Amino acid sequence: MTLADLAAAPGPASELVLAEEAATPVERARLLEGLRGRLREMRASIDRGLVSDAKSRTGMVGWNAKTLWNAEDALRAPLLQRVQAYAMAVNEENARMGRIVAAPTAGSAGTLPGALLGVADHLGLDEDRLLGPLALAGGIGQVISQSMFIAGSTGGCQAEIGSSAAMAAAAVTEAMGGDAAASVHAAAMALMNTIGLVCDPVGGYVEVPCVSRNAFYSVHAVASAQLALAGVTSPIPPDEVVLAMASVGRLLPPELRETGEGGIADTPTGRRIALEMAR
Amino acid sequence: MSLLDVIGPVMVGPSSSHTAGACRLALLARHALGAEPRRARFTLHGSFAKTARGHGTDLALVAGTLGAFPDDPLIPRALEEAAARGLDVDFATADLGDVHPNSVRAVLEGDDERVAVTGSSLGGGLVRVFEVDGFRIDFSGSHPTLLLRHLDTPGVIARVARVIADDDVNIATLVSARRKRGGDAMMSIEIDRPLTKPARDYLQHLRYVTWLRELPEVMQGPDAAPGDVDGTPAAAGAAS
Ligand code: SF4
């Protein structure tokens, strides 16, 4: 399966993903139930994260989702507030060793539920309408994983949060009624504008910048869906965008691949925190 | 990579490669030992060595050694649990050579057994074991897996494959490694479903088979049963 195949699907792109994965009606029903289970686990992690202010292992994060959720909506942008709060809720649960759904990884677990459930709740879409989009998100991740390992330690954060943003962009586009081409182009545009993102967690903890980064890239995914739904497309074919990301991943030095030795991790304060935590 | 591996696993944080993958590698090592582990020594390589504590890799390795899957709320308190169950644990770091940056060697000892399992966490919770007791085999934990230690004599592979076929089980992958011709060898065989007990017993008793383990599939685990939402509360609080 390629992104070109997905974009050319006659109906919603998720139908092709489901058909590839489930050969019989029984398998399909099982798969959809599996996806429903994942969606509910995502929901549960959001619900827990929005009300908790328990600190993470290092104390760097843990209260941001709740703070945003309870804050006055200064910009009168309830969708923005909801999407960001949901995304951080999941990643703060993750950082305090709570139970989450990796999508595709734990560090990037907030982006997809933030964008998809954030938009769904904002507009009142029900759960049944989200199963296809969730399958499509998985299909986009499958295609990316054919070109590179989806891990910050091999491809940088573009491989983790870049992938999650592309998956989320496609999912939101399909949930809003976008056709197969629009959904895949939403993914491609999200990816194209994440290329180069390095993995630089302070002290090696999946907390800073990871928690706020999920908030930002869930919004990035929604923004990409908005462009795609309006008919904006990626001039570079989506499969070529994936290859470009994979090649940038290979060019990244080890310091920028989850070793906690570059970028934000390598600031004076980042290094101090790492030292304090190592004690 | 299956769809529910991409949208999943359901797991205790904070890192699919450093926590969930590490847990699965240790779980595979536990099954390769085939007995209750008394001592576990983990040698961490690359990114595992640099960021193990931050990602809870240490906790996940110990939890897996205790039999936990990646979604087990036991993970954050794995060290206390190990102490309570009489499991000695010990961590070291080393350069394991030209291997994936997230690699670990787990040496587990039971009362009478010992096994050394080396593998990598590839991202998203996927794993690959590439060495057992010094033999270069290869399996992923996504199938039930037979590990067979045997004498390197002609026809062994055909004979073993035949027993598996007669049990009506498909072989997904088979990797065989030997130290020297005619010496000690090992096979890893990924199969589509577990062997029946008679077939396993039969293999075990083949003259040239000296050691046999059947490892379960560890990718699905208790978490991925379709529609499974059991309302298990998140592991409470912070780990430290
Ligand atoms: S910065 Fe690294 S650890 Fe954090 S989310 Fe991105 S890839 Fe994962």
Short mmCIF file of C-alpha atoms and ligand atoms in Angstrom, two decimals:
data_model
loop_
_atom_site.label_atom_id
_atom_site.label_comp_id
_atom_site.label_asym_id
_atom_site.label_seq_id
_atom_site.Cartn_x
_atom_site.Cartn_y
_atom_site.Cartn_z
CA MET A 1 0.00 0.00 0.00
CA THR A 2 1.27 3.47 -0.90
CA LEU A 3 -0.15 6.90 -0.20
CA ALA A 4 -0.91 7.15 -3.92
CA ASP A 5 -3.07 3.99 -3.61
CA LEU A 6 -4.86 5.49 -0.62
CA ALA A 7 -5.41 8.83 -2.36
CA ALA A 8 -6.92 7.05 -5.36
CA ALA A 9 -9.44 5.04 -3.31
CA PRO A 10 -12.96 5.48 -4.69
CA GLY A 11 -14.67 5.96 -1.34
CA PRO A 12 -13.20 7.07 1.97
CA ALA A 13 -9.49 6.17 2.16
CA SER A 14 -10.10 4.18 5.34
CA GLU A 15 -12.05 1.58 3.35
CA LEU A 16 -8.85 0.58 1.59
CA VAL A 17 -6.97 0.39 4.88
CA LEU A 18 -9.67 -1.80 6.41
CA ALA A 19 -9.82 -4.03 3.33
CA GLU A 20 -6.02 -4.53 3.40
CA GLU A 21 -6.08 -5.49 7.06
CA ALA A 22 -9.27 -7.54 7.30
CA ALA A 23 -10.06 -10.11 4.63
CA THR A 24 -13.39 -11.34 5.95
CA PRO A 25 -16.44 -9.65 7.51
CA VAL A 26 -15.62 -11.37 10.81
CA GLU A 27 -12.07 -9.99 10.78
CA ARG A 28 -13.40 -6.57 9.88
CA ALA A 29 -15.85 -6.56 12.77
CA ARG A 30 -13.07 -7.61 15.16
CA LEU A 31 -10.79 -4.91 13.84
CA LEU A 32 -13.45 -2.23 14.22
CA GLU A 33 -14.08 -3.37 17.78
CA GLY A 34 -10.34 -3.21 18.41
CA LEU A 35 -10.31 0.35 17.12
CA ARG A 36 -13.31 1.21 19.28
CA GLY A 37 -11.39 -0.12 22.27
CA ARG A 38 -8.43 2.09 21.37
CA LEU A 39 -10.71 5.13 21.00
CA ARG A 40 -12.18 4.51 24.44
CA GLU A 41 -8.75 4.11 26.00
CA MET A 42 -7.79 7.43 24.38
CA ARG A 43 -10.91 9.02 25.81
CA ALA A 44 -10.19 7.60 29.27
CA SER A 45 -6.65 8.99 29.24
CA ILE A 46 -7.98 12.43 28.25
CA ASP A 47 -10.57 12.34 31.02
CA ARG A 48 -7.94 11.46 33.61
CA GLY A 49 -5.41 13.93 32.30
CA LEU A 50 -7.77 16.93 32.28
CA VAL A 51 -8.48 16.68 35.99
CA SER A 52 -5.08 15.64 37.30
CA ASP A 53 -2.30 17.94 38.37
CA ALA A 54 -0.06 15.21 39.76
CA LYS A 55 3.50 15.93 38.75
CA SER A 56 5.50 13.73 36.41
CA ARG A 57 8.58 11.79 37.50
CA THR A 58 10.80 14.85 37.19
CA GLY A 59 8.28 17.47 38.21
CA MET A 60 8.67 19.33 34.91
CA VAL A 61 5.08 18.69 33.73
CA GLY A 62 1.78 17.37 35.02
CA TRP A 63 -0.57 20.34 35.47
CA ASN A 64 -0.58 22.00 32.02
CA ALA A 65 -3.64 20.25 30.57
CA LYS A 66 -5.74 20.98 33.63
CA THR A 67 -4.53 24.56 33.73
CA LEU A 68 -5.43 25.21 30.11
CA TRP A 69 -8.74 23.37 30.40
CA ASN A 70 -9.81 25.53 33.32
CA ALA A 71 -8.41 28.78 31.98
CA GLU A 72 -10.47 31.55 30.49
CA ASP A 73 -10.60 31.12 26.71
CA ALA A 74 -8.71 34.34 26.07
CA LEU A 75 -8.67 34.05 22.28
CA ARG A 76 -12.31 32.96 21.95
CA ALA A 77 -11.05 29.89 20.18
CA PRO A 78 -12.71 26.96 21.95
CA LEU A 79 -11.53 24.41 19.36
CA LEU A 80 -7.94 25.47 19.87
CA GLN A 81 -8.26 25.28 23.62
CA ARG A 82 -9.92 21.88 23.52
CA VAL A 83 -7.51 20.29 21.07
CA GLN A 84 -4.46 21.49 22.98
CA ALA A 85 -5.84 20.52 26.38
CA TYR A 86 -6.76 17.02 25.17
CA ALA A 87 -3.35 16.47 23.63
CA MET A 88 -1.50 17.55 26.74
CA ALA A 89 -3.85 15.56 28.97
CA VAL A 90 -2.75 12.36 27.23
CA ASN A 91 0.95 13.21 27.30
CA GLU A 92 0.89 14.27 30.91
CA GLU A 93 -0.76 10.96 31.76
CA ASN A 94 2.04 9.34 29.82
CA ALA A 95 4.69 11.32 31.67
CA ARG A 96 3.32 10.24 35.04
CA MET A 97 3.36 6.61 33.93
CA GLY A 98 -0.38 6.41 33.42
CA ARG A 99 -2.12 4.28 30.82
CA ILE A 100 -2.27 5.64 27.25
CA VAL A 101 -2.54 4.45 23.66
CA ALA A 102 0.71 4.81 21.71
CA ALA A 103 -0.25 6.45 18.39
CA PRO A 104 2.17 5.72 16.87
CA THR A 105 4.44 6.09 19.91
CA ALA A 106 3.91 7.03 23.53
CA GLY A 107 5.80 10.32 23.18
CA SER A 108 3.45 11.33 20.37
CA ALA A 109 0.34 9.77 21.93
CA GLY A 110 -1.52 13.06 22.45
CA THR A 111 -1.54 14.43 18.92
CA LEU A 112 -4.09 12.09 17.34
CA PRO A 113 -6.62 11.99 20.19
CA GLY A 114 -6.15 15.73 20.71
CA ALA A 115 -6.99 16.51 17.11
CA LEU A 116 -9.58 13.81 16.38
CA LEU A 117 -11.49 13.75 19.66
CA GLY A 118 -11.01 17.49 20.07
CA VAL A 119 -12.69 18.19 16.74
CA ALA A 120 -15.32 15.49 17.33
CA ASP A 121 -16.33 16.92 20.70
CA HIS A 122 -16.25 20.47 19.41
CA LEU A 123 -18.70 19.55 16.65
CA GLY A 124 -20.61 16.77 18.41
CA LEU A 125 -19.55 13.89 16.15
CA ASP A 126 -20.32 10.49 17.59
CA GLU A 127 -17.96 7.59 18.15
CA ASP A 128 -19.12 5.46 15.20
CA ARG A 129 -18.10 8.18 12.83
CA LEU A 130 -14.55 8.14 14.17
CA LEU A 131 -13.68 4.47 13.61
CA GLY A 132 -12.96 4.84 9.89
CA PRO A 133 -10.82 7.94 10.45
CA LEU A 134 -8.92 6.11 13.19
CA ALA A 135 -8.28 3.22 10.81
CA LEU A 136 -7.02 5.69 8.20
CA ALA A 137 -4.68 7.22 10.78
CA GLY A 138 -3.28 3.74 11.37
CA GLY A 139 -2.95 3.17 7.63
CA ILE A 140 -0.94 6.37 7.21
CA GLY A 141 1.32 5.21 10.02
CA GLN A 142 1.71 1.82 8.34
CA VAL A 143 2.82 3.44 5.10
CA ILE A 144 5.34 5.67 6.88
CA SER A 145 6.72 2.68 8.79
CA GLN A 146 7.56 1.01 5.48
CA SER A 147 10.11 3.77 4.83
CA MET A 148 11.53 4.33 8.29
CA PHE A 149 11.45 3.18 11.88
CA ILE A 150 8.92 5.30 13.73
CA ALA A 151 11.14 6.21 16.66
CA GLY A 152 12.81 9.40 17.84
CA SER A 153 16.02 7.42 18.31
CA THR A 154 16.25 6.56 14.63
CA GLY A 155 14.42 9.37 12.83
CA GLY A 156 14.14 12.27 15.26
CA CYS A 157 10.86 13.72 16.47
CA GLN A 158 9.65 14.18 12.90
CA ALA A 159 9.29 10.39 12.84
CA GLU A 160 7.18 10.37 15.99
CA ILE A 161 5.21 13.60 16.19
CA GLY A 162 5.54 14.22 12.46
CA SER A 163 3.92 10.84 11.86
CA SER A 164 1.26 11.40 14.50
CA ALA A 165 0.42 14.80 12.99
CA ALA A 166 0.13 13.30 9.51
CA MET A 167 -2.06 10.50 10.85
CA ALA A 168 -4.23 12.98 12.74
CA ALA A 169 -4.53 15.34 9.76
CA ALA A 170 -5.82 12.51 7.56
CA ALA A 171 -8.19 11.31 10.27
CA VAL A 172 -9.72 14.74 10.89
CA THR A 173 -10.09 15.34 7.16
CA GLU A 174 -11.94 12.07 6.66
CA ALA A 175 -14.09 12.61 9.77
CA MET A 176 -15.17 15.94 8.27
CA GLY A 177 -16.20 14.25 5.04
CA GLY A 178 -13.05 14.87 3.03
CA ASP A 179 -12.46 12.42 0.20
CA ALA A 180 -9.52 10.04 -0.05
CA ALA A 181 -7.27 12.47 -1.94
CA ALA A 182 -7.97 15.31 0.47
CA SER A 183 -7.27 13.07 3.48
CA VAL A 184 -3.94 11.85 2.11
CA HIS A 185 -2.89 15.35 1.08
CA ALA A 186 -3.71 16.60 4.57
CA ALA A 187 -1.27 13.98 5.86
CA ALA A 188 1.37 14.98 3.31
CA MET A 189 1.11 18.69 4.13
CA ALA A 190 1.34 17.98 7.86
CA LEU A 191 4.42 15.86 7.28
CA MET A 192 6.06 18.29 4.87
CA ASN A 193 5.86 20.98 7.52
CA THR A 194 7.29 18.83 10.29
CA ILE A 195 10.38 17.63 8.45
CA GLY A 196 13.52 18.39 10.39
CA LEU A 197 11.95 18.27 13.83
CA VAL A 198 14.60 16.89 16.17
CA CYS A 199 14.22 14.71 19.22
CA ASP A 200 15.68 16.61 22.16
CA PRO A 201 13.97 15.59 25.41
CA VAL A 202 15.44 17.23 28.50
CA GLY A 203 17.29 14.64 30.53
CA GLY A 204 15.90 11.98 28.20
CA TYR A 205 12.48 12.27 29.87
CA VAL A 206 9.46 12.29 27.54
CA GLU A 207 8.23 15.55 29.04
CA VAL A 208 9.95 18.67 27.69
CA PRO A 209 9.40 19.54 24.90
CA CYS A 210 7.21 16.47 24.29
CA VAL A 211 4.07 17.50 26.21
CA SER A 212 3.70 20.96 24.68
CA ARG A 213 4.86 19.62 21.33
CA ASN A 214 1.84 17.34 21.20
CA ALA A 215 -0.39 20.34 21.85
CA PHE A 216 1.23 22.25 19.00
CA TYR A 217 1.17 19.42 16.50
CA SER A 218 -2.44 18.47 17.20
CA VAL A 219 -3.25 22.03 16.14
CA HIS A 220 -0.91 21.59 13.17
CA ALA A 221 -2.92 18.52 12.17
CA VAL A 222 -6.21 20.40 12.42
CA ALA A 223 -4.74 23.26 10.39
CA SER A 224 -3.64 20.82 7.73
CA ALA A 225 -7.13 19.31 7.59
CA GLN A 226 -8.57 22.78 7.21
CA LEU A 227 -6.35 23.42 4.18
CA ALA A 228 -7.10 20.04 2.64
CA LEU A 229 -10.85 20.36 3.15
CA ALA A 230 -10.69 23.66 1.28
CA GLY A 231 -8.99 21.91 -1.62
CA VAL A 232 -5.36 22.82 -0.98
CA THR A 233 -3.03 19.97 -1.97
CA SER A 234 0.64 19.11 -1.71
CA PRO A 235 2.43 19.74 -5.03
CA ILE A 236 4.96 17.07 -4.01
CA PRO A 237 3.35 13.61 -4.20
CA PRO A 238 2.66 12.34 -0.65
CA ASP A 239 4.88 9.25 -1.02
CA GLU A 240 7.82 11.47 -1.98
CA VAL A 241 7.23 13.58 1.12
CA VAL A 242 7.58 10.43 3.24
CA LEU A 243 10.85 9.54 1.53
CA ALA A 244 12.11 13.08 2.13
CA MET A 245 11.39 12.72 5.83
CA ALA A 246 13.14 9.36 5.95
CA SER A 247 16.23 10.81 4.29
CA VAL A 248 16.32 13.76 6.69
CA GLY A 249 16.04 11.23 9.52
CA ARG A 250 19.18 9.50 8.29
CA LEU A 251 21.00 12.84 8.17
CA LEU A 252 20.25 13.70 11.79
CA PRO A 253 23.25 13.31 14.10
CA PRO A 254 22.82 11.05 17.14
CA GLU A 255 22.72 14.09 19.45
CA LEU A 256 19.35 14.99 17.94
CA ARG A 257 17.86 11.51 18.18
CA GLU A 258 16.56 10.91 21.69
CA THR A 259 19.91 10.77 23.43
CA GLY A 260 19.07 13.90 25.42
CA GLU A 261 22.33 15.53 24.25
CA GLY A 262 21.21 18.18 21.78
CA GLY A 263 18.67 20.94 21.21
CA ILE A 264 16.49 21.89 24.18
CA ALA A 265 18.11 19.10 26.21
CA ASP A 266 21.50 20.73 25.67
CA THR A 267 20.62 24.12 27.16
CA PRO A 268 22.28 25.13 30.45
CA THR A 269 18.99 24.61 32.27
CA GLY A 270 18.24 21.37 30.42
CA ARG A 271 21.63 19.99 31.41
CA ARG A 272 21.19 21.10 35.01
CA ILE A 273 17.82 19.35 35.25
CA ALA A 274 19.32 16.20 33.73
CA LEU A 275 22.10 16.25 36.32
CA GLU A 276 19.71 16.82 39.19
CA MET A 277 17.50 13.97 38.05
CA ALA A 278 20.41 11.58 37.61
CA ARG A 279 21.19 11.91 41.30
CA MET B 1 3.08 -3.52 11.26
CA SER B 2 -0.58 -4.22 11.96
CA LEU B 3 -3.13 -1.43 12.32
CA LEU B 4 -3.54 -2.04 16.04
CA ASP B 5 0.24 -1.95 16.47
CA VAL B 6 0.27 1.54 14.95
CA ILE B 7 -2.74 2.69 17.00
CA GLY B 8 -1.39 0.98 20.06
CA PRO B 9 -0.29 -0.63 22.20
CA VAL B 10 -2.35 0.40 25.16
CA MET B 11 0.47 0.87 27.60
CA VAL B 12 1.83 2.44 30.72
CA GLY B 13 4.01 5.43 29.75
CA PRO B 14 6.22 7.13 29.09
CA SER B 15 7.85 5.64 25.95
CA SER B 16 6.75 2.97 23.50
CA SER B 17 10.30 2.07 22.56
CA HIS B 18 11.92 2.58 25.97
CA THR B 19 9.07 1.35 28.16
CA ALA B 20 6.68 -0.91 26.19
CA GLY B 21 9.40 -2.40 23.96
CA ALA B 22 11.73 -2.94 26.91
CA CYS B 23 8.94 -4.66 28.83
CA ARG B 24 8.29 -7.03 25.89
CA LEU B 25 11.97 -7.88 25.47
CA ALA B 26 12.21 -8.81 29.14
CA LEU B 27 8.98 -10.78 28.92
CA LEU B 28 10.46 -12.79 26.04
CA ALA B 29 13.60 -13.37 28.10
CA ARG B 30 11.48 -14.62 30.99
CA HIS B 31 9.82 -17.17 28.73
CA ALA B 32 13.17 -18.18 27.26
CA LEU B 33 14.34 -18.88 30.79
CA GLY B 34 11.25 -20.99 31.34
CA ALA B 35 11.44 -20.76 35.13
CA GLU B 36 10.94 -18.19 37.85
CA PRO B 37 13.85 -15.73 37.53
CA ARG B 38 15.92 -15.19 40.69
CA ARG B 39 18.52 -12.85 39.23
CA ALA B 40 18.35 -10.48 36.28
CA ARG B 41 21.23 -8.52 34.88
CA PHE B 42 20.51 -6.00 32.12
CA THR B 43 23.21 -4.51 29.94
CA LEU B 44 21.95 -1.40 28.20
CA HIS B 45 23.31 -0.09 24.92
CA GLY B 46 23.07 3.24 23.05
CA SER B 47 20.00 5.35 23.74
CA PHE B 48 18.85 2.70 26.23
CA ALA B 49 22.06 3.29 28.17
CA LYS B 50 21.76 7.08 28.04
CA THR B 51 18.11 7.60 28.91
CA ALA B 52 17.06 4.42 30.68
CA ARG B 53 15.93 6.01 33.92
CA GLY B 54 14.14 8.88 32.27
CA HIS B 55 11.96 6.58 30.22
CA GLY B 56 11.35 4.02 32.93
CA THR B 57 13.29 1.43 30.91
CA ASP B 58 14.66 0.01 34.14
CA LEU B 59 11.16 -0.39 35.57
CA ALA B 60 9.80 -1.87 32.34
CA LEU B 61 12.62 -4.42 32.08
CA VAL B 62 12.05 -5.56 35.63
CA ALA B 63 8.27 -5.66 35.15
CA GLY B 64 8.63 -7.77 32.00
CA THR B 65 10.95 -10.12 33.87
CA LEU B 66 8.18 -10.49 36.44
CA GLY B 67 5.74 -11.42 33.65
CA ALA B 68 4.02 -8.06 33.10
CA PHE B 69 2.71 -6.86 29.75
CA PRO B 70 3.21 -3.20 28.72
CA ASP B 71 -0.21 -2.13 30.01
CA ASP B 72 0.30 -3.57 33.49
CA PRO B 73 -0.13 -1.01 36.27
CA LEU B 74 2.64 -2.88 38.08
CA ILE B 75 5.29 -1.20 35.91
CA PRO B 76 5.78 1.98 37.98
CA ARG B 77 6.39 -0.08 41.13
CA ALA B 78 8.30 -2.92 39.50
CA LEU B 79 11.39 -2.48 41.67
CA GLU B 80 9.43 -2.84 44.91
CA GLU B 81 7.59 -5.81 43.44
CA ALA B 82 10.87 -7.47 42.45
CA ALA B 83 12.21 -7.05 45.97
CA ALA B 84 9.02 -8.54 47.38
CA ARG B 85 9.24 -11.53 45.04
CA GLY B 86 12.93 -12.19 45.70
CA LEU B 87 14.23 -11.12 42.29
CA ASP B 88 17.71 -9.57 42.36
CA VAL B 89 18.21 -6.97 39.65
CA ASP B 90 21.27 -5.23 38.40
CA PHE B 91 21.94 -2.77 35.55
CA ALA B 92 25.06 -2.06 33.55
CA THR B 93 25.84 -0.20 30.35
CA ALA B 94 28.07 -1.36 27.51
CA ASP B 95 28.61 -0.97 23.81
CA LEU B 96 27.00 -4.07 22.28
CA GLY B 97 28.49 -3.29 18.87
CA ASP B 98 26.81 -2.35 15.62
CA VAL B 99 23.23 -2.85 16.77
CA HIS B 100 20.08 -0.73 16.98
CA PRO B 101 20.45 2.20 19.43
CA ASN B 102 17.76 0.79 21.71
CA SER B 103 19.27 -2.56 22.57
CA VAL B 104 19.61 -4.57 25.74
CA ARG B 105 21.07 -7.88 26.83
CA ALA B 106 19.12 -9.58 29.58
CA VAL B 107 20.81 -12.37 31.48
CA LEU B 108 18.26 -14.16 33.63
CA GLU B 109 18.97 -16.90 36.12
CA GLY B 110 16.53 -19.20 37.82
CA ASP B 111 17.36 -21.82 40.43
CA ASP B 112 18.95 -24.09 37.83
CA GLU B 113 18.65 -22.28 34.50
CA ARG B 114 20.34 -19.36 32.88
CA VAL B 115 19.64 -17.61 29.60
CA ALA B 116 21.10 -14.58 27.82
CA VAL B 117 18.72 -12.79 25.45
CA THR B 118 19.76 -9.77 23.39
CA GLY B 119 17.31 -7.69 21.43
CA SER B 120 16.30 -4.26 20.21
CA SER B 121 13.28 -2.07 20.63
CA LEU B 122 12.53 -0.79 17.15
CA GLY B 123 9.96 1.91 17.89
CA GLY B 124 6.24 1.97 18.58
CA GLY B 125 6.70 -1.00 20.92
CA LEU B 126 7.95 -3.37 18.23
CA VAL B 127 10.89 -5.56 19.23
CA ARG B 128 13.34 -7.99 17.72
CA VAL B 129 15.45 -10.57 19.53
CA PHE B 130 18.63 -11.27 17.61
CA GLU B 131 20.74 -13.33 19.96
CA VAL B 132 20.09 -16.07 22.50
CA ASP B 133 22.97 -17.64 24.44
CA GLY B 134 25.42 -16.41 21.82
CA PHE B 135 23.50 -17.76 18.81
CA ARG B 136 22.40 -15.29 16.13
CA ILE B 137 18.74 -16.13 15.70
CA ASP B 138 15.91 -13.72 14.93
CA PHE B 139 12.32 -13.30 16.11
CA SER B 140 9.89 -10.51 16.87
CA GLY B 141 7.50 -11.67 19.58
CA SER B 142 4.57 -11.18 17.22
CA HIS B 143 4.13 -14.97 16.85
CA PRO B 144 4.48 -17.90 19.20
CA THR B 145 8.15 -18.81 18.86
CA LEU B 146 10.03 -22.06 19.33
CA LEU B 147 13.62 -21.86 20.49
CA LEU B 148 15.48 -25.11 19.97
CA ARG B 149 19.01 -25.93 20.89
CA HIS B 150 20.29 -28.97 19.06
CA LEU B 151 23.26 -30.80 17.65
CA ASP B 152 24.12 -29.78 14.11
CA THR B 153 23.46 -33.05 12.28
CA PRO B 154 22.05 -33.53 8.79
CA GLY B 155 18.27 -33.47 8.51
CA VAL B 156 17.48 -31.78 11.82
CA ILE B 157 15.74 -28.81 10.24
CA ALA B 158 13.65 -31.00 7.96
CA ARG B 159 12.73 -33.26 10.84
CA VAL B 160 11.66 -30.40 13.10
CA ALA B 161 9.73 -28.71 10.28
CA ARG B 162 7.97 -32.00 9.64
CA VAL B 163 6.80 -32.32 13.24
CA ILE B 164 5.44 -28.78 13.08
CA ALA B 165 3.70 -29.44 9.75
CA ASP B 166 2.17 -32.66 11.09
CA ASP B 167 0.72 -30.59 13.92
CA ASP B 168 -0.98 -28.54 11.19
CA VAL B 169 0.93 -25.40 12.14
CA ASN B 170 2.43 -22.94 9.66
CA ILE B 171 5.98 -21.69 10.01
CA ALA B 172 6.28 -17.91 9.54
CA THR B 173 10.07 -17.65 9.86
CA LEU B 174 12.89 -20.04 10.66
CA VAL B 175 16.42 -18.96 11.48
CA SER B 176 19.16 -21.38 12.33
CA ALA B 177 22.61 -20.60 13.70
CA ARG B 178 25.51 -22.77 14.67
CA ARG B 179 28.85 -22.17 16.31
CA LYS B 180 30.78 -24.57 14.10
CA ARG B 181 29.91 -27.34 11.72
CA GLY B 182 28.71 -30.42 13.57
CA GLY B 183 28.62 -28.53 16.86
CA ASP B 184 25.98 -26.91 18.96
CA ALA B 185 23.24 -25.03 17.09
CA MET B 186 20.04 -23.13 17.72
CA MET B 187 16.88 -22.48 15.75
CA SER B 188 14.23 -19.82 16.27
CA ILE B 189 10.95 -20.71 14.60
CA GLU B 190 8.02 -18.30 14.50
CA ILE B 191 4.77 -20.20 14.08
CA ASP B 192 1.19 -19.16 13.41
CA ARG B 193 -0.26 -20.78 16.50
CA PRO B 194 1.09 -22.59 19.54
CA LEU B 195 2.01 -26.27 19.13
CA THR B 196 -0.14 -28.92 20.75
CA LYS B 197 1.41 -30.54 23.78
CA PRO B 198 2.09 -33.90 22.07
CA ALA B 199 3.97 -32.17 19.26
CA ARG B 200 6.01 -30.13 21.70
CA ASP B 201 6.81 -33.20 23.78
CA TYR B 202 7.83 -35.03 20.65
CA LEU B 203 10.24 -32.28 19.64
CA GLN B 204 11.63 -32.11 23.14
CA HIS B 205 12.48 -35.80 23.04
CA LEU B 206 14.17 -35.89 19.66
CA ARG B 207 17.64 -37.30 20.27
CA TYR B 208 19.56 -34.29 18.96
CA VAL B 209 17.36 -31.64 20.61
CA THR B 210 19.00 -30.57 23.86
CA TRP B 211 16.80 -27.66 24.90
CA LEU B 212 13.39 -26.38 23.84
CA ARG B 213 11.31 -23.37 24.79
CA GLU B 214 8.02 -22.18 23.38
CA LEU B 215 7.63 -18.43 23.81
CA PRO B 216 4.16 -16.92 23.55
CA GLU B 217 3.28 -14.07 21.26
CA VAL B 218 3.76 -10.86 23.29
CA MET B 219 2.50 -8.12 20.95
CA GLN B 220 -1.21 -8.52 21.64
CA GLY B 221 -1.08 -9.39 25.27
CA PRO B 222 -4.04 -8.91 27.51
CA ASP B 223 -4.50 -5.35 26.27
CA ALA B 224 -5.52 -5.89 22.70
CA ALA B 225 -8.44 -8.26 22.94
CA PRO B 226 -10.98 -6.68 20.62
CA GLY B 227 -13.20 -4.19 22.34
CA ASP B 228 -11.31 -4.62 25.56
CA VAL B 229 -11.81 -1.72 27.88
CA ASP B 230 -11.83 -3.03 31.37
CA GLY B 231 -11.76 0.29 33.11
CA THR B 232 -8.49 -0.54 34.83
CA PRO B 233 -7.46 2.68 36.49
CA ALA B 234 -4.20 4.25 35.44
CA ALA B 235 -1.24 3.36 37.51
CA ALA B 236 -1.52 5.85 40.30
CA GLY B 237 0.75 8.79 40.81
CA ALA B 238 4.32 9.34 39.85
CA ALA B 239 6.91 6.65 40.03
CA SER B 240 9.44 8.42 42.15
S1 SF4 C 1 11.12 14.96 21.42
FE1 SF4 C 1 11.73 12.81 21.22
S2 SF4 C 1 10.93 11.82 23.06
FE2 SF4 C 1 9.84 13.77 22.82
S3 SF4 C 1 8.02 13.24 21.62
FE3 SF4 C 1 9.57 13.91 20.18
S4 SF4 C 1 10.53 11.98 19.52
FE4 SF4 C 1 9.41 11.51 21.40
#
